[in-house]
Amino acid sequence: MGESRKEIQRARMWRYFLDAATEVIEEDGIDHFTIRKIADKAGFTSSTAYNYFKDLSHLKFFAAMRFMSDYLEELPAYLEKGNNTVEKWLYSWECFCKHSFAQPKIYSVIFMDNLGSIPEELLEHYYKIYQNDLIGLPNEVKDIIMEHSFAKRSALFIQPAVEEKFIEEDEIEMISDMTLLIWKGMMNTIINKRRNYTQEEAMQMTLYYVYESVMKVIKPEKREQINVSYTKIDT
């Protein structure tokens, strides 16, 4: 019973700090995210915050997860549009690009930044505290979200395309890695302002290169069954 009360108290403190961290991001942006601001807003000291989060990057990671709710809510509708695994995968990329390029620094924290820890463990802990975040999502989406490694998630998702005779088994890992690198490259370009792309341009360019890469590994006799396409835009 004592342990149960301790866990309840710990979850309550987590929520205090994450609520405060979310407010700091909304008010000041993730670039101005400091433990002092968060602790002050939560009504505690910085040292108290470190009793619950190993370092600032962990708190930033969990707070950033809060901003994925729109993506998670919209993803099932995008998946419904696909008539086969490849189409569903492309539509899932469209949903992901739409939301990630709208909030590039948030998604960079979740999928690209060095957390100084194992992301899978952090994510598992997050969903133990915030179980309601996954309510209403199909099991296939839960499996993808819970596997934090982006390439592994992609491989997990597209694996049924092998059974559907769209892709050979030995192409799965390669196309999963390649599409991840395409997205990371564009994300780095946007964050570091190497090119003056708009959100829409970044999304369309990424989807075009993802689509072209995917179509190259689809068996020629199956390509006509893919009724999703993205075209390159002039920039």
mmCIF file of C-alpha atoms in Angstrom:
data_model
loop_
_atom_site.group_PDB
_atom_site.id
_atom_site.type_symbol
_atom_site.label_atom_id
_atom_site.label_comp_id
_atom_site.label_asym_id
_atom_site.label_seq_id
_atom_site.Cartn_x
_atom_site.Cartn_y
_atom_site.Cartn_z
ATOM 1 C CA MET A 1 0.000 0.000 0.000
ATOM 2 C CA GLY A 2 2.855 2.358 0.865
ATOM 3 C CA GLU A 3 4.503 1.734 -2.485
ATOM 4 C CA SER A 4 1.222 2.472 -4.243
ATOM 5 C CA ARG A 5 0.937 5.840 -2.484
ATOM 6 C CA LYS A 6 4.543 6.566 -3.409
ATOM 7 C CA GLU A 7 3.859 5.887 -7.079
ATOM 8 C CA ILE A 8 0.738 8.047 -6.976
ATOM 9 C CA GLN A 9 2.764 10.886 -5.447
ATOM 10 C CA ARG A 10 5.498 10.440 -8.048
ATOM 11 C CA ALA A 11 2.989 10.539 -10.908
ATOM 12 C CA ARG A 12 1.447 13.664 -9.407
ATOM 13 C CA MET A 13 4.843 15.396 -9.256
ATOM 14 C CA TRP A 14 5.579 14.352 -12.821
ATOM 15 C CA ARG A 15 2.372 15.983 -13.925
ATOM 16 C CA TYR A 16 3.170 19.189 -12.045
ATOM 17 C CA PHE A 17 6.521 19.531 -13.780
ATOM 18 C CA LEU A 18 5.300 18.400 -17.197
ATOM 19 C CA ASP A 19 2.348 20.775 -17.050
ATOM 20 C CA ALA A 20 4.765 23.578 -16.198
ATOM 21 C CA ALA A 21 7.195 22.520 -18.935
ATOM 22 C CA THR A 22 4.377 22.456 -21.471
ATOM 23 C CA GLU A 23 3.379 25.992 -20.495
ATOM 24 C CA VAL A 24 6.991 27.196 -20.831
ATOM 25 C CA ILE A 25 7.200 25.755 -24.357
ATOM 26 C CA GLU A 26 3.865 27.313 -25.309
ATOM 27 C CA GLU A 27 4.823 30.717 -23.896
ATOM 28 C CA ASP A 28 8.545 30.974 -24.649
ATOM 29 C CA GLY A 29 9.320 28.212 -27.150
ATOM 30 C CA ILE A 30 11.486 25.149 -26.665
ATOM 31 C CA ASP A 31 14.669 27.184 -27.284
ATOM 32 C CA HIS A 32 14.095 28.987 -23.977
ATOM 33 C CA PHE A 33 13.433 25.845 -21.963
ATOM 34 C CA THR A 34 15.212 26.008 -18.582
ATOM 35 C CA ILE A 35 14.808 24.004 -15.410
ATOM 36 C CA ARG A 36 14.562 27.202 -13.364
ATOM 37 C CA LYS A 37 11.603 28.500 -15.390
ATOM 38 C CA ILE A 38 9.837 25.169 -15.134
ATOM 39 C CA ALA A 39 10.453 24.737 -11.415
ATOM 40 C CA ASP A 40 9.294 28.297 -10.694
ATOM 41 C CA LYS A 41 6.110 27.771 -12.678
ATOM 42 C CA ALA A 42 5.457 24.434 -10.931
ATOM 43 C CA GLY A 43 6.040 26.009 -7.534
ATOM 44 C CA PHE A 44 9.093 23.944 -6.609
ATOM 45 C CA THR A 45 12.874 24.272 -6.627
ATOM 46 C CA SER A 46 15.156 23.154 -9.434
ATOM 47 C CA SER A 47 16.677 20.527 -7.155
ATOM 48 C CA THR A 48 13.222 19.035 -6.596
ATOM 49 C CA ALA A 49 12.737 18.717 -10.351
ATOM 50 C CA TYR A 50 15.989 16.766 -10.620
ATOM 51 C CA ASN A 51 14.593 14.254 -8.132
ATOM 52 C CA TYR A 52 12.115 13.221 -10.817
ATOM 53 C CA PHE A 53 14.029 13.824 -14.060
ATOM 54 C CA LYS A 54 17.666 12.815 -14.517
ATOM 55 C CA ASP A 55 18.491 15.881 -16.581
ATOM 56 C CA LEU A 56 16.905 18.686 -18.576
ATOM 57 C CA SER A 57 16.910 16.699 -21.832
ATOM 58 C CA HIS A 58 14.635 14.080 -20.270
ATOM 59 C CA LEU A 59 12.127 16.657 -19.095
ATOM 60 C CA LYS A 60 12.279 18.316 -22.511
ATOM 61 C CA PHE A 61 11.661 14.944 -24.193
ATOM 62 C CA PHE A 62 8.580 14.185 -22.096
ATOM 63 C CA ALA A 63 7.213 17.706 -22.511
ATOM 64 C CA ALA A 64 7.727 17.524 -26.275
ATOM 65 C CA MET A 65 5.691 14.298 -26.345
ATOM 66 C CA ARG A 66 2.706 16.357 -25.219
ATOM 67 C CA PHE A 67 2.837 18.212 -28.545
ATOM 68 C CA MET A 68 2.441 15.002 -30.574
ATOM 69 C CA SER A 69 -1.213 14.595 -29.617
ATOM 70 C CA ASP A 70 -2.529 16.163 -32.844
ATOM 71 C CA TYR A 71 -0.363 13.816 -34.916
ATOM 72 C CA LEU A 72 -1.437 10.739 -32.939
ATOM 73 C CA GLU A 73 -5.094 11.702 -33.203
ATOM 74 C CA GLU A 74 -4.916 12.289 -36.950
ATOM 75 C CA LEU A 75 -2.738 9.299 -37.883
ATOM 76 C CA PRO A 76 -5.528 6.649 -37.847
ATOM 77 C CA ALA A 77 -7.556 8.700 -40.347
ATOM 78 C CA TYR A 78 -4.556 8.869 -42.688
ATOM 79 C CA LEU A 79 -4.024 5.122 -42.408
ATOM 80 C CA GLU A 80 -7.655 4.511 -43.295
ATOM 81 C CA LYS A 81 -7.076 6.136 -46.690
ATOM 82 C CA GLY A 82 -4.672 3.400 -47.772
ATOM 83 C CA ASN A 83 -5.859 0.238 -49.510
ATOM 84 C CA ASN A 84 -2.672 -1.727 -48.893
ATOM 85 C CA THR A 85 0.374 -1.559 -46.619
ATOM 86 C CA VAL A 86 2.450 0.566 -48.987
ATOM 87 C CA GLU A 87 -0.309 3.141 -49.416
ATOM 88 C CA LYS A 88 -0.887 3.224 -45.654
ATOM 89 C CA TRP A 89 2.835 3.722 -45.113
ATOM 90 C CA LEU A 90 2.973 6.622 -47.571
ATOM 91 C CA TYR A 91 -0.076 8.226 -45.987
ATOM 92 C CA SER A 92 1.488 7.792 -42.555
ATOM 93 C CA TRP A 93 4.540 9.637 -43.873
ATOM 94 C CA GLU A 94 2.274 12.423 -45.126
ATOM 95 C CA CYS A 95 0.711 12.771 -41.683
ATOM 96 C CA PHE A 96 4.101 12.683 -39.980
ATOM 97 C CA CYS A 97 5.613 15.281 -42.318
ATOM 98 C CA LYS A 98 2.598 17.559 -41.926
ATOM 99 C CA HIS A 99 3.001 17.681 -38.159
ATOM 100 C CA SER A 100 6.785 17.429 -37.858
ATOM 101 C CA PHE A 101 7.508 20.314 -40.223
ATOM 102 C CA ALA A 102 4.891 22.405 -38.438
ATOM 103 C CA GLN A 103 6.902 21.940 -35.212
ATOM 104 C CA PRO A 104 10.429 20.974 -36.323
ATOM 105 C CA LYS A 105 12.190 21.673 -33.032
ATOM 106 C CA ILE A 106 9.652 19.642 -31.079
ATOM 107 C CA TYR A 107 10.053 16.637 -33.349
ATOM 108 C CA SER A 108 13.809 17.019 -33.365
ATOM 109 C CA VAL A 109 13.824 16.671 -29.579
ATOM 110 C CA ILE A 110 11.799 13.473 -29.809
ATOM 111 C CA PHE A 111 13.405 11.782 -32.792
ATOM 112 C CA MET A 112 16.839 13.310 -33.318
ATOM 113 C CA ASP A 113 18.381 14.926 -30.239
ATOM 114 C CA ASN A 114 20.856 13.188 -27.936
ATOM 115 C CA LEU A 115 18.945 12.356 -24.755
ATOM 116 C CA GLY A 116 21.870 10.878 -22.869
ATOM 117 C CA SER A 117 19.734 7.824 -22.199
ATOM 118 C CA ILE A 118 17.857 5.050 -23.993
ATOM 119 C CA PRO A 119 14.788 6.553 -25.719
ATOM 120 C CA GLU A 120 12.838 3.287 -25.496
ATOM 121 C CA GLU A 121 13.064 3.326 -21.709
ATOM 122 C CA LEU A 122 12.042 6.976 -21.515
ATOM 123 C CA LEU A 123 9.082 6.383 -23.798
ATOM 124 C CA GLU A 124 7.929 3.317 -21.900
ATOM 125 C CA HIS A 125 8.047 5.317 -18.668
ATOM 126 C CA TYR A 126 6.115 8.171 -20.287
ATOM 127 C CA TYR A 127 3.247 5.917 -21.315
ATOM 128 C CA LYS A 128 3.098 4.300 -17.880
ATOM 129 C CA ILE A 129 2.370 7.761 -16.499
ATOM 130 C CA TYR A 130 0.209 8.944 -19.422
ATOM 131 C CA GLN A 131 -1.645 5.786 -20.417
ATOM 132 C CA ASN A 132 -4.644 7.781 -21.620
ATOM 133 C CA ASP A 133 -2.556 9.195 -24.486
ATOM 134 C CA LEU A 134 -2.941 5.864 -26.309
ATOM 135 C CA ILE A 135 -6.634 5.283 -25.692
ATOM 136 C CA GLY A 136 -8.569 4.966 -28.933
ATOM 137 C CA LEU A 137 -5.595 4.218 -31.179
ATOM 138 C CA PRO A 138 -5.498 0.966 -33.195
ATOM 139 C CA ASN A 139 -3.081 -1.690 -31.982
ATOM 140 C CA GLU A 140 -0.935 -1.264 -35.095
ATOM 141 C CA VAL A 141 -0.445 2.404 -34.241
ATOM 142 C CA LYS A 142 0.359 1.629 -30.600
ATOM 143 C CA ASP A 143 3.038 -0.831 -31.693
ATOM 144 C CA ILE A 144 4.626 1.743 -33.970
ATOM 145 C CA ILE A 145 4.618 4.488 -31.339
ATOM 146 C CA MET A 146 6.005 2.277 -28.592
ATOM 147 C CA GLU A 147 8.967 1.305 -30.791
ATOM 148 C CA HIS A 148 10.881 4.567 -30.535
ATOM 149 C CA SER A 149 13.596 3.772 -33.074
ATOM 150 C CA PHE A 150 12.266 5.462 -36.192
ATOM 151 C CA ALA A 151 13.738 2.987 -38.679
ATOM 152 C CA LYS A 152 12.515 0.027 -36.629
ATOM 153 C CA ARG A 153 9.034 1.534 -36.531
ATOM 154 C CA SER A 154 9.048 1.911 -40.291
ATOM 155 C CA ALA A 155 10.244 -1.653 -40.791
ATOM 156 C CA LEU A 156 7.598 -2.915 -38.386
ATOM 157 C CA PHE A 157 4.909 -1.015 -40.233
ATOM 158 C CA ILE A 158 5.863 -1.986 -43.772
ATOM 159 C CA GLN A 159 6.655 -5.640 -43.061
ATOM 160 C CA PRO A 160 3.188 -6.844 -44.215
ATOM 161 C CA ALA A 161 4.035 -5.486 -47.689
ATOM 162 C CA VAL A 162 6.306 -8.520 -48.081
ATOM 163 C CA GLU A 163 3.364 -10.878 -47.605
ATOM 164 C CA GLU A 164 1.329 -8.707 -49.983
ATOM 165 C CA LYS A 165 4.071 -9.266 -52.612
ATOM 166 C CA PHE A 166 4.902 -5.576 -52.981
ATOM 167 C CA ILE A 167 8.444 -5.650 -51.574
ATOM 168 C CA GLU A 168 11.136 -8.273 -51.080
ATOM 169 C CA GLU A 169 12.119 -9.058 -47.498
ATOM 170 C CA ASP A 170 15.704 -7.899 -47.990
ATOM 171 C CA GLU A 171 14.505 -4.424 -49.056
ATOM 172 C CA ILE A 172 12.685 -3.658 -45.803
ATOM 173 C CA GLU A 173 15.647 -2.500 -43.731
ATOM 174 C CA MET A 174 17.136 -0.482 -46.576
ATOM 175 C CA ILE A 175 13.966 1.436 -47.432
ATOM 176 C CA SER A 176 13.218 2.058 -43.756
ATOM 177 C CA ASP A 177 16.671 3.556 -43.219
ATOM 178 C CA MET A 178 16.622 5.513 -46.470
ATOM 179 C CA THR A 179 13.291 7.227 -45.826
ATOM 180 C CA LEU A 180 14.397 8.100 -42.303
ATOM 181 C CA LEU A 181 17.566 9.715 -43.660
ATOM 182 C CA ILE A 182 15.522 11.721 -46.172
ATOM 183 C CA TRP A 183 13.339 13.120 -43.385
ATOM 184 C CA LYS A 184 16.302 13.795 -41.091
ATOM 185 C CA GLY A 185 18.143 15.574 -43.892
ATOM 186 C CA MET A 186 15.229 17.892 -44.569
ATOM 187 C CA MET A 187 14.637 18.420 -40.852
ATOM 188 C CA ASN A 188 18.265 19.464 -40.366
ATOM 189 C CA THR A 189 17.993 21.750 -43.383
ATOM 190 C CA ILE A 190 14.936 23.486 -41.924
ATOM 191 C CA ILE A 191 16.217 23.772 -38.363
ATOM 192 C CA ASN A 192 19.613 25.092 -39.446
ATOM 193 C CA LYS A 193 18.040 27.364 -42.093
ATOM 194 C CA ARG A 194 20.288 26.065 -44.855
ATOM 195 C CA ARG A 195 17.490 26.670 -47.344
ATOM 196 C CA ASN A 196 14.540 28.993 -47.150
ATOM 197 C CA TYR A 197 11.829 26.350 -47.502
ATOM 198 C CA THR A 198 8.325 26.989 -46.275
ATOM 199 C CA GLN A 199 6.639 24.323 -44.169
ATOM 200 C CA GLU A 200 4.627 23.200 -47.196
ATOM 201 C CA GLU A 201 7.698 23.069 -49.448
ATOM 202 C CA ALA A 202 9.665 21.023 -46.927
ATOM 203 C CA MET A 203 6.766 18.608 -46.590
ATOM 204 C CA GLN A 204 6.242 18.216 -50.330
ATOM 205 C CA MET A 205 9.936 17.763 -51.096
ATOM 206 C CA THR A 206 10.305 15.134 -48.393
ATOM 207 C CA LEU A 207 7.223 13.230 -49.515
ATOM 208 C CA TYR A 208 8.425 13.291 -53.112
ATOM 209 C CA TYR A 209 11.795 11.752 -52.252
ATOM 210 C CA VAL A 210 10.196 9.239 -49.878
ATOM 211 C CA TYR A 211 7.729 8.240 -52.606
ATOM 212 C CA GLU A 212 10.422 7.900 -55.270
ATOM 213 C CA SER A 213 12.582 5.801 -52.954
ATOM 214 C CA VAL A 214 9.680 3.527 -52.074
ATOM 215 C CA MET A 215 8.576 3.042 -55.667
ATOM 216 C CA LYS A 216 12.063 1.904 -56.644
ATOM 217 C CA VAL A 217 11.744 -1.151 -54.370
ATOM 218 C CA ILE A 218 8.151 -1.994 -55.303
ATOM 219 C CA LYS A 219 7.971 -4.931 -57.692
ATOM 220 C CA PRO A 220 7.264 -3.583 -61.226
ATOM 221 C CA GLU A 221 4.148 -5.701 -61.657
ATOM 222 C CA LYS A 222 2.682 -4.271 -58.409
ATOM 223 C CA ARG A 223 3.375 -0.565 -58.964
ATOM 224 C CA GLU A 224 0.042 0.120 -60.644
ATOM 225 C CA GLN A 225 -1.676 -0.894 -57.405
ATOM 226 C CA ILE A 226 -0.134 2.078 -55.610
ATOM 227 C CA ASN A 227 -2.629 4.903 -56.052
ATOM 228 C CA VAL A 228 -0.729 7.463 -54.043
ATOM 229 C CA SER A 229 1.838 9.797 -55.577
ATOM 230 C CA TYR A 230 3.769 12.954 -54.784
ATOM 231 C CA THR A 231 5.388 15.283 -57.291
ATOM 232 C CA LYS A 232 8.504 17.396 -57.033
ATOM 233 C CA ILE A 233 7.902 21.109 -56.644
ATOM 234 C CA ASP A 234 10.008 23.968 -57.959
ATOM 235 C CA THR A 235 11.776 25.852 -55.186
#
